[in-house]
Amino acid sequence: MKRSNVIHWLLFVCLAVINFQVSSAGLTSLRGDAAIEAAEPAPPELERFINDKENVDRTFKQQPPLIPHTNEKYTINLRVNKCLDCHMKQPGKDEAKSVEMSESHFMDRAGNKLDHPSGARHFCTQCHVPQIDAKPLVENTFKTVAAN
Amino acid sequence: MTRRVPELYRAAPDAVVYMNAADAEKRGIKRGDAVKIISRRGEIEMRAETKGRNKMPEGMVFVPFFDAGRLVNKLVLDATDPLSKETDFKKTAVKVVPA
C-alpha cells in the first residue's frame, strides 16, 4: 500500500468514528424521547384559541393581523361570511370601537376602489388565523417591527 | 404548518386528523376524540378535528406531516416513481377508528 493510501484509510476510519459518535449522542428532536418505531405517545388534547379584547401585536409590516378571538362558529363559504357581520363599517357605532377591515380589503387587484369587500379577500382565514396561548417550542430570534 | 415560527405554531400547534363531521359521526367519533388511523403499513394515533379552515369531503381525511410526534409516514407507501423518483407519500387508503 502506498503511503497516501494509508493516510486516506486512516482519515476514513476517523471520520466514520466521529460520525458514529454524533449519531449516537442522543440528540432529541421535537418528537421527544419516543423512538421512531415505537407507538406514538398519546396525543395531546385539542387546544383552545385565545378570546381576548386586545389585539395581538404585529411582528412585521404588511402582516395580516392575527385573530385575537375564537372563530370556530363563524362560517365562511360561498354564500355567507360571518366575519363581515362585525368587520364591516357599522353605521352609528363608536368610531374608536370600530373593527372595520382596512381599505386594502375594498380594492380589486389593480388597486381600484370597490363599494364592497373584494372577492380576493372573501376567505379571511387564508390570511388571518387565531392563536392558542403557548410558549414557542424553539427559540426564535426574529425581532419585531417595534423592537427594531 | 411548522412548529418553529411562533405565530404559526400558535395557529396550528399539533397535528390532528381533519375529517368530515358525517364520517366522524358514523364511526362514533366526536371532535377532539383520540382516534387510530390504520393503513396496511402501520398505524398512528391522533385527535380528530371536524372543523378548521377547510371542510373535508366525505370519505377523505387529511393528516399534515409537520409534527414529529405524529409520523404520518408510518402509513404511506415507501415507493418512488421509477422514472421521476417522485415519492408516493401523498395518498393512501386508511381506516379511522376510535382509539
PDB file of N, CA, C and O in Angstrom, chain A residues 6-82:
ATOM      1  N   VAL A   6      -2.585   4.896   2.716  1.00  0.00           N
ATOM      2  CA  VAL A   6      -2.710   4.624   4.156  1.00  0.00           C
ATOM      3  C   VAL A   6      -3.357   5.820   4.840  1.00  0.00           C
ATOM      4  O   VAL A   6      -4.293   5.692   5.635  1.00  0.00           O
ATOM      5  N   ILE A   7      -2.887   7.031   4.490  1.00  0.00           N
ATOM      6  CA  ILE A   7      -3.456   8.233   5.090  1.00  0.00           C
ATOM      7  C   ILE A   7      -4.944   8.348   4.783  1.00  0.00           C
ATOM      8  O   ILE A   7      -5.753   8.630   5.655  1.00  0.00           O
ATOM      9  N   HIS A   8      -5.262   8.047   3.544  1.00  0.00           N
ATOM     10  CA  HIS A   8      -6.675   8.068   3.167  1.00  0.00           C
ATOM     11  C   HIS A   8      -7.514   7.171   4.048  1.00  0.00           C
ATOM     12  O   HIS A   8      -8.560   7.540   4.543  1.00  0.00           O
ATOM     13  N   TRP A   9      -7.027   5.943   4.235  1.00  0.00           N
ATOM     14  CA  TRP A   9      -7.772   4.986   5.035  1.00  0.00           C
ATOM     15  C   TRP A   9      -7.909   5.438   6.478  1.00  0.00           C
ATOM     16  O   TRP A   9      -8.975   5.337   7.058  1.00  0.00           O
ATOM     17  N   LEU A  10      -6.806   5.987   7.017  1.00  0.00           N
ATOM     18  CA  LEU A  10      -6.855   6.469   8.400  1.00  0.00           C
ATOM     19  C   LEU A  10      -7.923   7.529   8.544  1.00  0.00           C
ATOM     20  O   LEU A  10      -8.747   7.521   9.452  1.00  0.00           O
ATOM     21  N   LEU A  11      -7.929   8.470   7.585  1.00  0.00           N
ATOM     22  CA  LEU A  11      -8.884   9.562   7.601  1.00  0.00           C
ATOM     23  C   LEU A  11     -10.314   9.028   7.568  1.00  0.00           C
ATOM     24  O   LEU A  11     -11.187   9.460   8.297  1.00  0.00           O
ATOM     25  N   PHE A  12     -10.492   8.032   6.710  1.00  0.00           N
ATOM     26  CA  PHE A  12     -11.819   7.456   6.557  1.00  0.00           C
ATOM     27  C   PHE A  12     -12.303   6.857   7.874  1.00  0.00           C
ATOM     28  O   PHE A  12     -13.415   7.091   8.311  1.00  0.00           O
ATOM     29  N   VAL A  13     -11.404   6.116   8.529  1.00  0.00           N
ATOM     30  CA  VAL A  13     -11.777   5.472   9.791  1.00  0.00           C
ATOM     31  C   VAL A  13     -12.105   6.531  10.840  1.00  0.00           C
ATOM     32  O   VAL A  13     -13.098   6.439  11.548  1.00  0.00           O
ATOM     33  N   CYS A  14     -11.272   7.596  10.899  1.00  0.00           N
ATOM     34  CA  CYS A  14     -11.523   8.674  11.856  1.00  0.00           C
ATOM     35  C   CYS A  14     -12.910   9.271  11.644  1.00  0.00           C
ATOM     36  O   CYS A  14     -13.682   9.419  12.576  1.00  0.00           O
ATOM     37  N   LEU A  15     -13.207   9.594  10.395  1.00  0.00           N
ATOM     38  CA  LEU A  15     -14.494  10.220  10.086  1.00  0.00           C
ATOM     39  C   LEU A  15     -15.646   9.305  10.467  1.00  0.00           C
ATOM     40  O   LEU A  15     -16.643   9.739  11.019  1.00  0.00           O
ATOM     41  N   ALA A  16     -15.457   8.015  10.174  1.00  0.00           N
ATOM     42  CA  ALA A  16     -16.511   7.063  10.479  1.00  0.00           C
ATOM     43  C   ALA A  16     -16.777   7.048  11.980  1.00  0.00           C
ATOM     44  O   ALA A  16     -17.925   7.020  12.429  1.00  0.00           O
ATOM     45  N   VAL A  17     -15.699   7.100  12.770  1.00  0.00           N
ATOM     46  CA  VAL A  17     -15.854   7.078  14.227  1.00  0.00           C
ATOM     47  C   VAL A  17     -16.590   8.322  14.689  1.00  0.00           C
ATOM     48  O   VAL A  17     -17.543   8.265  15.464  1.00  0.00           O
ATOM     49  N   ILE A  18     -16.164   9.492  14.163  1.00  0.00           N
ATOM     50  CA  ILE A  18     -16.812  10.746  14.553  1.00  0.00           C
ATOM     51  C   ILE A  18     -18.303  10.695  14.204  1.00  0.00           C
ATOM     52  O   ILE A  18     -19.156  11.011  15.011  1.00  0.00           O
ATOM     53  N   ASN A  19     -18.577  10.229  12.989  1.00  0.00           N
ATOM     54  CA  ASN A  19     -19.942  10.113  12.524  1.00  0.00           C
ATOM     55  C   ASN A  19     -20.787   9.298  13.481  1.00  0.00           C
ATOM     56  O   ASN A  19     -21.888   9.676  13.852  1.00  0.00           O
ATOM     57  N   PHE A  20     -20.224   8.161  13.886  1.00  0.00           N
ATOM     58  CA  PHE A  20     -20.948   7.255  14.756  1.00  0.00           C
ATOM     59  C   PHE A  20     -21.253   7.942  16.086  1.00  0.00           C
ATOM     60  O   PHE A  20     -22.339   7.852  16.624  1.00  0.00           O
ATOM     61  N   GLN A  21     -20.250   8.678  16.594  1.00  0.00           N
ATOM     62  CA  GLN A  21     -20.457   9.322  17.886  1.00  0.00           C
ATOM     63  C   GLN A  21     -21.549  10.379  17.810  1.00  0.00           C
ATOM     64  O   GLN A  21     -22.373  10.499  18.697  1.00  0.00           O
ATOM     65  N   VAL A  22     -21.537  11.159  16.718  1.00  0.00           N
ATOM     66  CA  VAL A  22     -22.552  12.202  16.586  1.00  0.00           C
ATOM     67  C   VAL A  22     -23.943  11.593  16.550  1.00  0.00           C
ATOM     68  O   VAL A  22     -24.845  12.019  17.238  1.00  0.00           O
ATOM     69  N   SER A  23     -24.068  10.488  15.749  1.00  0.00           N
ATOM     70  CA  SER A  23     -25.417   9.958  15.577  1.00  0.00           C
ATOM     71  C   SER A  23     -25.907   9.238  16.820  1.00  0.00           C
ATOM     72  O   SER A  23     -27.096   9.059  17.002  1.00  0.00           O
ATOM     73  N   SER A  24     -25.011   8.842  17.708  1.00  0.00           N
ATOM     74  CA  SER A  24     -25.476   8.131  18.893  1.00  0.00           C
ATOM     75  C   SER A  24     -25.432   9.025  20.130  1.00  0.00           C
ATOM     76  O   SER A  24     -25.618   8.583  21.237  1.00  0.00           O
ATOM     77  N   ALA A  25     -25.212  10.340  19.914  1.00  0.00           N
ATOM     78  CA  ALA A  25     -25.055  11.233  21.061  1.00  0.00           C
ATOM     79  C   ALA A  25     -26.388  11.570  21.712  1.00  0.00           C
ATOM     80  O   ALA A  25     -26.441  12.347  22.643  1.00  0.00           O
ATOM     81  N   GLY A  26     -27.507  10.982  21.209  1.00  0.00           N
ATOM     82  CA  GLY A  26     -28.796  11.201  21.845  1.00  0.00           C
ATOM     83  C   GLY A  26     -29.356  12.581  21.605  1.00  0.00           C
ATOM     84  O   GLY A  26     -29.768  13.263  22.525  1.00  0.00           O
ATOM     85  N   LEU A  27     -29.325  13.037  20.351  1.00  0.00           N
ATOM     86  CA  LEU A  27     -29.989  14.287  20.013  1.00  0.00           C
ATOM     87  C   LEU A  27     -31.486  14.091  20.183  1.00  0.00           C
ATOM     88  O   LEU A  27     -32.024  13.096  19.717  1.00  0.00           O
ATOM     89  N   THR A  28     -32.166  15.040  20.845  1.00  0.00           N
ATOM     90  CA  THR A  28     -33.621  14.915  20.889  1.00  0.00           C
ATOM     91  C   THR A  28     -34.246  15.905  19.928  1.00  0.00           C
ATOM     92  O   THR A  28     -33.879  17.075  19.907  1.00  0.00           O
ATOM     93  N   SER A  29     -35.170  15.429  19.130  1.00  0.00           N
ATOM     94  CA  SER A  29     -35.898  16.296  18.206  1.00  0.00           C
ATOM     95  C   SER A  29     -37.169  16.747  18.913  1.00  0.00           C
ATOM     96  O   SER A  29     -37.379  16.442  20.080  1.00  0.00           O
ATOM     97  N   LEU A  30     -38.035  17.457  18.177  1.00  0.00           N
ATOM     98  CA  LEU A  30     -39.306  17.861  18.764  1.00  0.00           C
ATOM     99  C   LEU A  30     -40.190  16.655  19.058  1.00  0.00           C
ATOM    100  O   LEU A  30     -41.202  16.766  19.724  1.00  0.00           O
ATOM    101  N   ARG A  31     -39.784  15.461  18.553  1.00  0.00           N
ATOM    102  CA  ARG A  31     -40.538  14.255  18.857  1.00  0.00           C
ATOM    103  C   ARG A  31     -40.357  13.841  20.313  1.00  0.00           C
ATOM    104  O   ARG A  31     -41.151  13.094  20.860  1.00  0.00           O
ATOM    105  N   GLY A  32     -39.268  14.289  20.935  1.00  0.00           N
ATOM    106  CA  GLY A  32     -39.017  13.878  22.316  1.00  0.00           C
ATOM    107  C   GLY A  32     -38.303  12.546  22.357  1.00  0.00           C
ATOM    108  O   GLY A  32     -37.534  12.229  21.456  1.00  0.00           O
ATOM    109  N   ASP A  33     -38.572  11.752  23.387  1.00  0.00           N
ATOM    110  CA  ASP A  33     -37.823  10.515  23.591  1.00  0.00           C
ATOM    111  C   ASP A  33     -38.394   9.325  22.834  1.00  0.00           C
ATOM    112  O   ASP A  33     -37.747   8.283  22.744  1.00  0.00           O
ATOM    113  N   ALA A  34     -39.610   9.447  22.329  1.00  0.00           N
ATOM    114  CA  ALA A  34     -40.245   8.293  21.692  1.00  0.00           C
ATOM    115  C   ALA A  34     -39.440   7.846  20.479  1.00  0.00           C
ATOM    116  O   ALA A  34     -39.162   8.638  19.588  1.00  0.00           O
ATOM    117  N   ALA A  35     -39.061   6.551  20.456  1.00  0.00           N
ATOM    118  CA  ALA A  35     -38.324   6.019  19.310  1.00  0.00           C
ATOM    119  C   ALA A  35     -39.223   6.070  18.074  1.00  0.00           C
ATOM    120  O   ALA A  35     -40.444   6.001  18.184  1.00  0.00           O
ATOM    121  N   ILE A  36     -38.569   6.182  16.913  1.00  0.00           N
ATOM    122  CA  ILE A  36     -39.338   6.271  15.658  1.00  0.00           C
ATOM    123  C   ILE A  36     -40.262   5.067  15.497  1.00  0.00           C
ATOM    124  O   ILE A  36     -41.416   5.187  15.129  1.00  0.00           O
ATOM    125  N   GLU A  37     -39.739   3.873  15.814  1.00  0.00           N
ATOM    126  CA  GLU A  37     -40.511   2.650  15.597  1.00  0.00           C
ATOM    127  C   GLU A  37     -41.602   2.491  16.647  1.00  0.00           C
ATOM    128  O   GLU A  37     -42.576   1.781  16.424  1.00  0.00           O
ATOM    129  N   ALA A  38     -41.409   3.135  17.818  1.00  0.00           N
ATOM    130  CA  ALA A  38     -42.357   2.941  18.916  1.00  0.00           C
ATOM    131  C   ALA A  38     -43.706   3.550  18.562  1.00  0.00           C
ATOM    132  O   ALA A  38     -43.809   4.397  17.682  1.00  0.00           O
ATOM    133  N   ALA A  39     -44.755   3.083  19.266  1.00  0.00           N
ATOM    134  CA  ALA A  39     -46.084   3.673  19.068  1.00  0.00           C
ATOM    135  C   ALA A  39     -46.006   5.152  19.434  1.00  0.00           C
ATOM    136  O   ALA A  39     -45.202   5.551  20.278  1.00  0.00           O
ATOM    137  N   GLU A  40     -46.828   5.955  18.782  1.00  0.00           N
ATOM    138  CA  GLU A  40     -46.821   7.383  19.073  1.00  0.00           C
ATOM    139  C   GLU A  40     -47.297   7.598  20.517  1.00  0.00           C
ATOM    140  O   GLU A  40     -48.191   6.902  20.980  1.00  0.00           O
ATOM    141  N   PRO A  41     -46.703   8.584  21.220  1.00  0.00           N
ATOM    142  CA  PRO A  41     -47.213   8.893  22.560  1.00  0.00           C
ATOM    143  C   PRO A  41     -48.664   9.391  22.449  1.00  0.00           C
ATOM    144  O   PRO A  41     -49.074   9.847  21.384  1.00  0.00           O
ATOM    145  N   ALA A  42     -49.423   9.265  23.539  1.00  0.00           N
ATOM    146  CA  ALA A  42     -50.836   9.685  23.498  1.00  0.00           C
ATOM    147  C   ALA A  42     -50.937  11.116  22.989  1.00  0.00           C
ATOM    148  O   ALA A  42     -50.158  11.971  23.402  1.00  0.00           O
ATOM    149  N   PRO A  43     -51.878  11.383  22.089  1.00  0.00           N
ATOM    150  CA  PRO A  43     -51.950  12.731  21.503  1.00  0.00           C
ATOM    151  C   PRO A  43     -52.473  13.750  22.516  1.00  0.00           C
ATOM    152  O   PRO A  43     -53.371  13.429  23.284  1.00  0.00           O
ATOM    153  N   PRO A  44     -51.907  14.962  22.511  1.00  0.00           N
ATOM    154  CA  PRO A  44     -52.403  15.997  23.415  1.00  0.00           C
ATOM    155  C   PRO A  44     -53.814  16.424  23.020  1.00  0.00           C
ATOM    156  O   PRO A  44     -54.204  16.285  21.871  1.00  0.00           O
ATOM    157  N   GLU A  45     -54.580  16.902  23.978  1.00  0.00           N
ATOM    158  CA  GLU A  45     -55.947  17.383  23.709  1.00  0.00           C
ATOM    159  C   GLU A  45     -55.918  18.526  22.706  1.00  0.00           C
ATOM    160  O   GLU A  45     -54.910  19.220  22.584  1.00  0.00           O
ATOM    161  N   LEU A  46     -57.028  18.736  22.013  1.00  0.00           N
ATOM    162  CA  LEU A  46     -57.135  19.914  21.141  1.00  0.00           C
ATOM    163  C   LEU A  46     -57.001  21.159  22.008  1.00  0.00           C
ATOM    164  O   LEU A  46     -57.541  21.225  23.097  1.00  0.00           O
ATOM    165  N   GLU A  47     -56.290  22.154  21.475  1.00  0.00           N
ATOM    166  CA  GLU A  47     -56.081  23.390  22.242  1.00  0.00           C
ATOM    167  C   GLU A  47     -57.213  24.375  21.964  1.00  0.00           C
ATOM    168  O   GLU A  47     -57.833  24.333  20.914  1.00  0.00           O
ATOM    169  N   ARG A  48     -57.427  25.257  22.903  1.00  0.00           N
ATOM    170  CA  ARG A  48     -58.433  26.310  22.693  1.00  0.00           C
ATOM    171  C   ARG A  48     -57.751  27.589  22.257  1.00  0.00           C
ATOM    172  O   ARG A  48     -56.694  27.937  22.770  1.00  0.00           O
ATOM    173  N   PHE A  49     -58.397  28.306  21.350  1.00  0.00           N
ATOM    174  CA  PHE A  49     -57.840  29.577  20.902  1.00  0.00           C
ATOM    175  C   PHE A  49     -58.141  30.674  21.921  1.00  0.00           C
ATOM    176  O   PHE A  49     -59.128  30.616  22.635  1.00  0.00           O
ATOM    177  N   ILE A  50     -57.247  31.659  21.976  1.00  0.00           N
ATOM    178  CA  ILE A  50     -57.460  32.789  22.887  1.00  0.00           C
ATOM    179  C   ILE A  50     -58.696  33.565  22.460  1.00  0.00           C
ATOM    180  O   ILE A  50     -59.075  33.562  21.296  1.00  0.00           O
ATOM    181  N   ASN A  51     -59.336  34.236  23.411  1.00  0.00           N
ATOM    182  CA  ASN A  51     -60.515  35.037  23.117  1.00  0.00           C
ATOM    183  C   ASN A  51     -60.366  36.334  23.904  1.00  0.00           C
ATOM    184  O   ASN A  51     -60.886  36.466  25.008  1.00  0.00           O
ATOM    185  N   ASP A  52     -59.625  37.279  23.335  1.00  0.00           N
ATOM    186  CA  ASP A  52     -59.240  38.482  24.077  1.00  0.00           C
ATOM    187  C   ASP A  52     -59.905  39.729  23.536  1.00  0.00           C
ATOM    188  O   ASP A  52     -60.344  39.777  22.413  1.00  0.00           O
ATOM    189  N   LYS A  53     -59.916  40.746  24.363  1.00  0.00           N
ATOM    190  CA  LYS A  53     -60.362  42.074  23.918  1.00  0.00           C
ATOM    191  C   LYS A  53     -59.203  42.790  23.218  1.00  0.00           C
ATOM    192  O   LYS A  53     -59.410  43.715  22.454  1.00  0.00           O
ATOM    193  N   GLU A  54     -57.985  42.376  23.533  1.00  0.00           N
ATOM    194  CA  GLU A  54     -56.797  43.044  22.989  1.00  0.00           C
ATOM    195  C   GLU A  54     -56.380  42.397  21.675  1.00  0.00           C
ATOM    196  O   GLU A  54     -56.439  41.186  21.547  1.00  0.00           O
ATOM    197  N   ASN A  55     -55.919  43.218  20.737  1.00  0.00           N
ATOM    198  CA  ASN A  55     -55.349  42.662  19.516  1.00  0.00           C
ATOM    199  C   ASN A  55     -53.968  42.075  19.804  1.00  0.00           C
ATOM    200  O   ASN A  55     -53.310  42.471  20.764  1.00  0.00           O
ATOM    201  N   VAL A  56     -53.540  41.141  18.999  1.00  0.00           N
ATOM    202  CA  VAL A  56     -52.196  40.573  19.122  1.00  0.00           C
ATOM    203  C   VAL A  56     -51.231  41.503  18.386  1.00  0.00           C
ATOM    204  O   VAL A  56     -51.531  41.951  17.276  1.00  0.00           O
ATOM    205  N   ASP A  57     -50.075  41.802  18.994  1.00  0.00           N
ATOM    206  CA  ASP A  57     -49.109  42.699  18.347  1.00  0.00           C
ATOM    207  C   ASP A  57     -48.689  42.133  16.999  1.00  0.00           C
ATOM    208  O   ASP A  57     -48.497  40.930  16.851  1.00  0.00           O
ATOM    209  N   ARG A  58     -48.477  43.028  16.043  1.00  0.00           N
ATOM    210  CA  ARG A  58     -47.981  42.583  14.735  1.00  0.00           C
ATOM    211  C   ARG A  58     -46.458  42.508  14.789  1.00  0.00           C
ATOM    212  O   ARG A  58     -45.836  43.245  15.545  1.00  0.00           O
ATOM    213  N   THR A  59     -45.869  41.633  13.992  1.00  0.00           N
ATOM    214  CA  THR A  59     -44.421  41.464  14.061  1.00  0.00           C
ATOM    215  C   THR A  59     -43.693  42.029  12.857  1.00  0.00           C
ATOM    216  O   THR A  59     -42.490  42.220  12.909  1.00  0.00           O
ATOM    217  N   PHE A  60     -44.379  42.260  11.760  1.00  0.00           N
ATOM    218  CA  PHE A  60     -43.713  42.876  10.613  1.00  0.00           C
ATOM    219  C   PHE A  60     -44.731  43.651   9.788  1.00  0.00           C
ATOM    220  O   PHE A  60     -45.934  43.415   9.881  1.00  0.00           O
ATOM    221  N   LYS A  61     -44.234  44.584   8.997  1.00  0.00           N
ATOM    222  CA  LYS A  61     -45.091  45.403   8.143  1.00  0.00           C
ATOM    223  C   LYS A  61     -45.850  44.525   7.178  1.00  0.00           C
ATOM    224  O   LYS A  61     -45.307  43.565   6.657  1.00  0.00           O
ATOM    225  N   GLN A  62     -47.096  44.878   6.913  1.00  0.00           N
ATOM    226  CA  GLN A  62     -47.934  44.134   5.975  1.00  0.00           C
ATOM    227  C   GLN A  62     -48.321  42.753   6.485  1.00  0.00           C
ATOM    228  O   GLN A  62     -48.815  41.923   5.727  1.00  0.00           O
ATOM    229  N   GLN A  63     -48.075  42.473   7.761  1.00  0.00           N
ATOM    230  CA  GLN A  63     -48.516  41.191   8.304  1.00  0.00           C
ATOM    231  C   GLN A  63     -50.037  41.202   8.424  1.00  0.00           C
ATOM    232  O   GLN A  63     -50.605  42.161   8.943  1.00  0.00           O
ATOM    233  N   PRO A  64     -50.709  40.167   7.950  1.00  0.00           N
ATOM    234  CA  PRO A  64     -52.137  40.089   8.236  1.00  0.00           C
ATOM    235  C   PRO A  64     -52.301  39.913   9.743  1.00  0.00           C
ATOM    236  O   PRO A  64     -51.729  38.965  10.299  1.00  0.00           O
ATOM    237  N   PRO A  65     -52.998  40.835  10.438  1.00  0.00           N
ATOM    238  CA  PRO A  65     -53.071  40.695  11.892  1.00  0.00           C
ATOM    239  C   PRO A  65     -53.666  39.342  12.307  1.00  0.00           C
ATOM    240  O   PRO A  65     -54.523  38.792  11.616  1.00  0.00           O
ATOM    241  N   LEU A  66     -53.179  38.815  13.430  1.00  0.00           N
ATOM    242  CA  LEU A  66     -53.670  37.546  13.957  1.00  0.00           C
ATOM    243  C   LEU A  66     -55.043  37.782  14.584  1.00  0.00           C
ATOM    244  O   LEU A  66     -55.337  38.879  15.045  1.00  0.00           O
ATOM    245  N   ILE A  67     -55.876  36.764  14.581  1.00  0.00           N
ATOM    246  CA  ILE A  67     -57.235  36.914  15.124  1.00  0.00           C
ATOM    247  C   ILE A  67     -57.184  36.728  16.643  1.00  0.00           C
ATOM    248  O   ILE A  67     -56.776  35.663  17.102  1.00  0.00           O
ATOM    249  N   PRO A  68     -57.583  37.753  17.413  1.00  0.00           N
ATOM    250  CA  PRO A  68     -57.470  37.647  18.863  1.00  0.00           C
ATOM    251  C   PRO A  68     -58.680  36.992  19.514  1.00  0.00           C
ATOM    252  O   PRO A  68     -58.814  37.012  20.731  1.00  0.00           O
ATOM    253  N   HIS A  69     -59.583  36.444  18.699  1.00  0.00           N
ATOM    254  CA  HIS A  69     -60.777  35.803  19.264  1.00  0.00           C
ATOM    255  C   HIS A  69     -60.984  34.440  18.602  1.00  0.00           C
ATOM    256  O   HIS A  69     -60.375  34.136  17.578  1.00  0.00           O
ATOM    257  N   THR A  70     -61.857  33.621  19.184  1.00  0.00           N
ATOM    258  CA  THR A  70     -62.121  32.308  18.587  1.00  0.00           C
ATOM    259  C   THR A  70     -62.896  32.517  17.286  1.00  0.00           C
ATOM    260  O   THR A  70     -63.512  33.554  17.088  1.00  0.00           O
ATOM    261  N   ASN A  71     -62.862  31.531  16.391  1.00  0.00           N
ATOM    262  CA  ASN A  71     -63.583  31.696  15.125  1.00  0.00           C
ATOM    263  C   ASN A  71     -64.313  30.429  14.687  1.00  0.00           C
ATOM    264  O   ASN A  71     -64.819  30.357  13.588  1.00  0.00           O
ATOM    265  N   GLU A  72     -64.370  29.415  15.567  1.00  0.00           N
ATOM    266  CA  GLU A  72     -64.973  28.133  15.164  1.00  0.00           C
ATOM    267  C   GLU A  72     -66.412  28.292  14.694  1.00  0.00           C
ATOM    268  O   GLU A  72     -66.887  27.545  13.856  1.00  0.00           O
ATOM    269  N   LYS A  73     -67.125  29.262  15.275  1.00  0.00           N
ATOM    270  CA  LYS A  73     -68.562  29.360  14.957  1.00  0.00           C
ATOM    271  C   LYS A  73     -68.838  30.269  13.765  1.00  0.00           C
ATOM    272  O   LYS A  73     -69.977  30.419  13.360  1.00  0.00           O
ATOM    273  N   TYR A  74     -67.805  30.926  13.230  1.00  0.00           N
ATOM    274  CA  TYR A  74     -68.045  31.881  12.152  1.00  0.00           C
ATOM    275  C   TYR A  74     -67.855  31.218  10.790  1.00  0.00           C
ATOM    276  O   TYR A  74     -66.746  31.048  10.301  1.00  0.00           O
ATOM    277  N   THR A  75     -68.978  30.865  10.186  1.00  0.00           N
ATOM    278  CA  THR A  75     -68.953  30.173   8.900  1.00  0.00           C
ATOM    279  C   THR A  75     -68.473  31.081   7.777  1.00  0.00           C
ATOM    280  O   THR A  75     -68.864  32.239   7.698  1.00  0.00           O
ATOM    281  N   ILE A  76     -67.593  30.564   6.951  1.00  0.00           N
ATOM    282  CA  ILE A  76     -67.223  31.246   5.713  1.00  0.00           C
ATOM    283  C   ILE A  76     -67.424  30.239   4.585  1.00  0.00           C
ATOM    284  O   ILE A  76     -66.776  29.198   4.572  1.00  0.00           O
ATOM    285  N   ASN A  77     -68.355  30.495   3.680  1.00  0.00           N
ATOM    286  CA  ASN A  77     -68.474  29.660   2.481  1.00  0.00           C
ATOM    287  C   ASN A  77     -68.904  30.534   1.313  1.00  0.00           C
ATOM    288  O   ASN A  77     -68.917  31.760   1.428  1.00  0.00           O
ATOM    289  N   LEU A  78     -69.274  29.904   0.209  1.00  0.00           N
ATOM    290  CA  LEU A  78     -69.606  30.680  -0.992  1.00  0.00           C
ATOM    291  C   LEU A  78     -70.673  31.727  -0.723  1.00  0.00           C
ATOM    292  O   LEU A  78     -70.634  32.822  -1.268  1.00  0.00           O
ATOM    293  N   ARG A  79     -71.654  31.391   0.098  1.00  0.00           N
ATOM    294  CA  ARG A  79     -72.791  32.288   0.275  1.00  0.00           C
ATOM    295  C   ARG A  79     -72.659  33.230   1.457  1.00  0.00           C
ATOM    296  O   ARG A  79     -73.084  34.376   1.369  1.00  0.00           O
ATOM    297  N   VAL A  80     -72.132  32.746   2.562  1.00  0.00           N
ATOM    298  CA  VAL A  80     -72.089  33.590   3.763  1.00  0.00           C
ATOM    299  C   VAL A  80     -70.662  33.812   4.245  1.00  0.00           C
ATOM    300  O   VAL A  80     -69.770  32.978   4.015  1.00  0.00           O
ATOM    301  N   ASN A  81     -70.484  34.956   4.890  1.00  0.00           N
ATOM    302  CA  ASN A  81     -69.229  35.219   5.576  1.00  0.00           C
ATOM    303  C   ASN A  81     -69.571  35.916   6.878  1.00  0.00           C
ATOM    304  O   ASN A  81     -69.884  37.100   6.906  1.00  0.00           O
ATOM    305  N   LYS A  82     -69.526  35.130   7.953  1.00  0.00           N
ATOM    306  CA  LYS A  82     -69.960  35.610   9.263  1.00  0.00           C
ATOM    307  C   LYS A  82     -69.030  36.719   9.783  1.00  0.00           C
ATOM    308  O   LYS A  82     -69.457  37.587  10.530  1.00  0.00           O
TER     309      LYS A  82
END
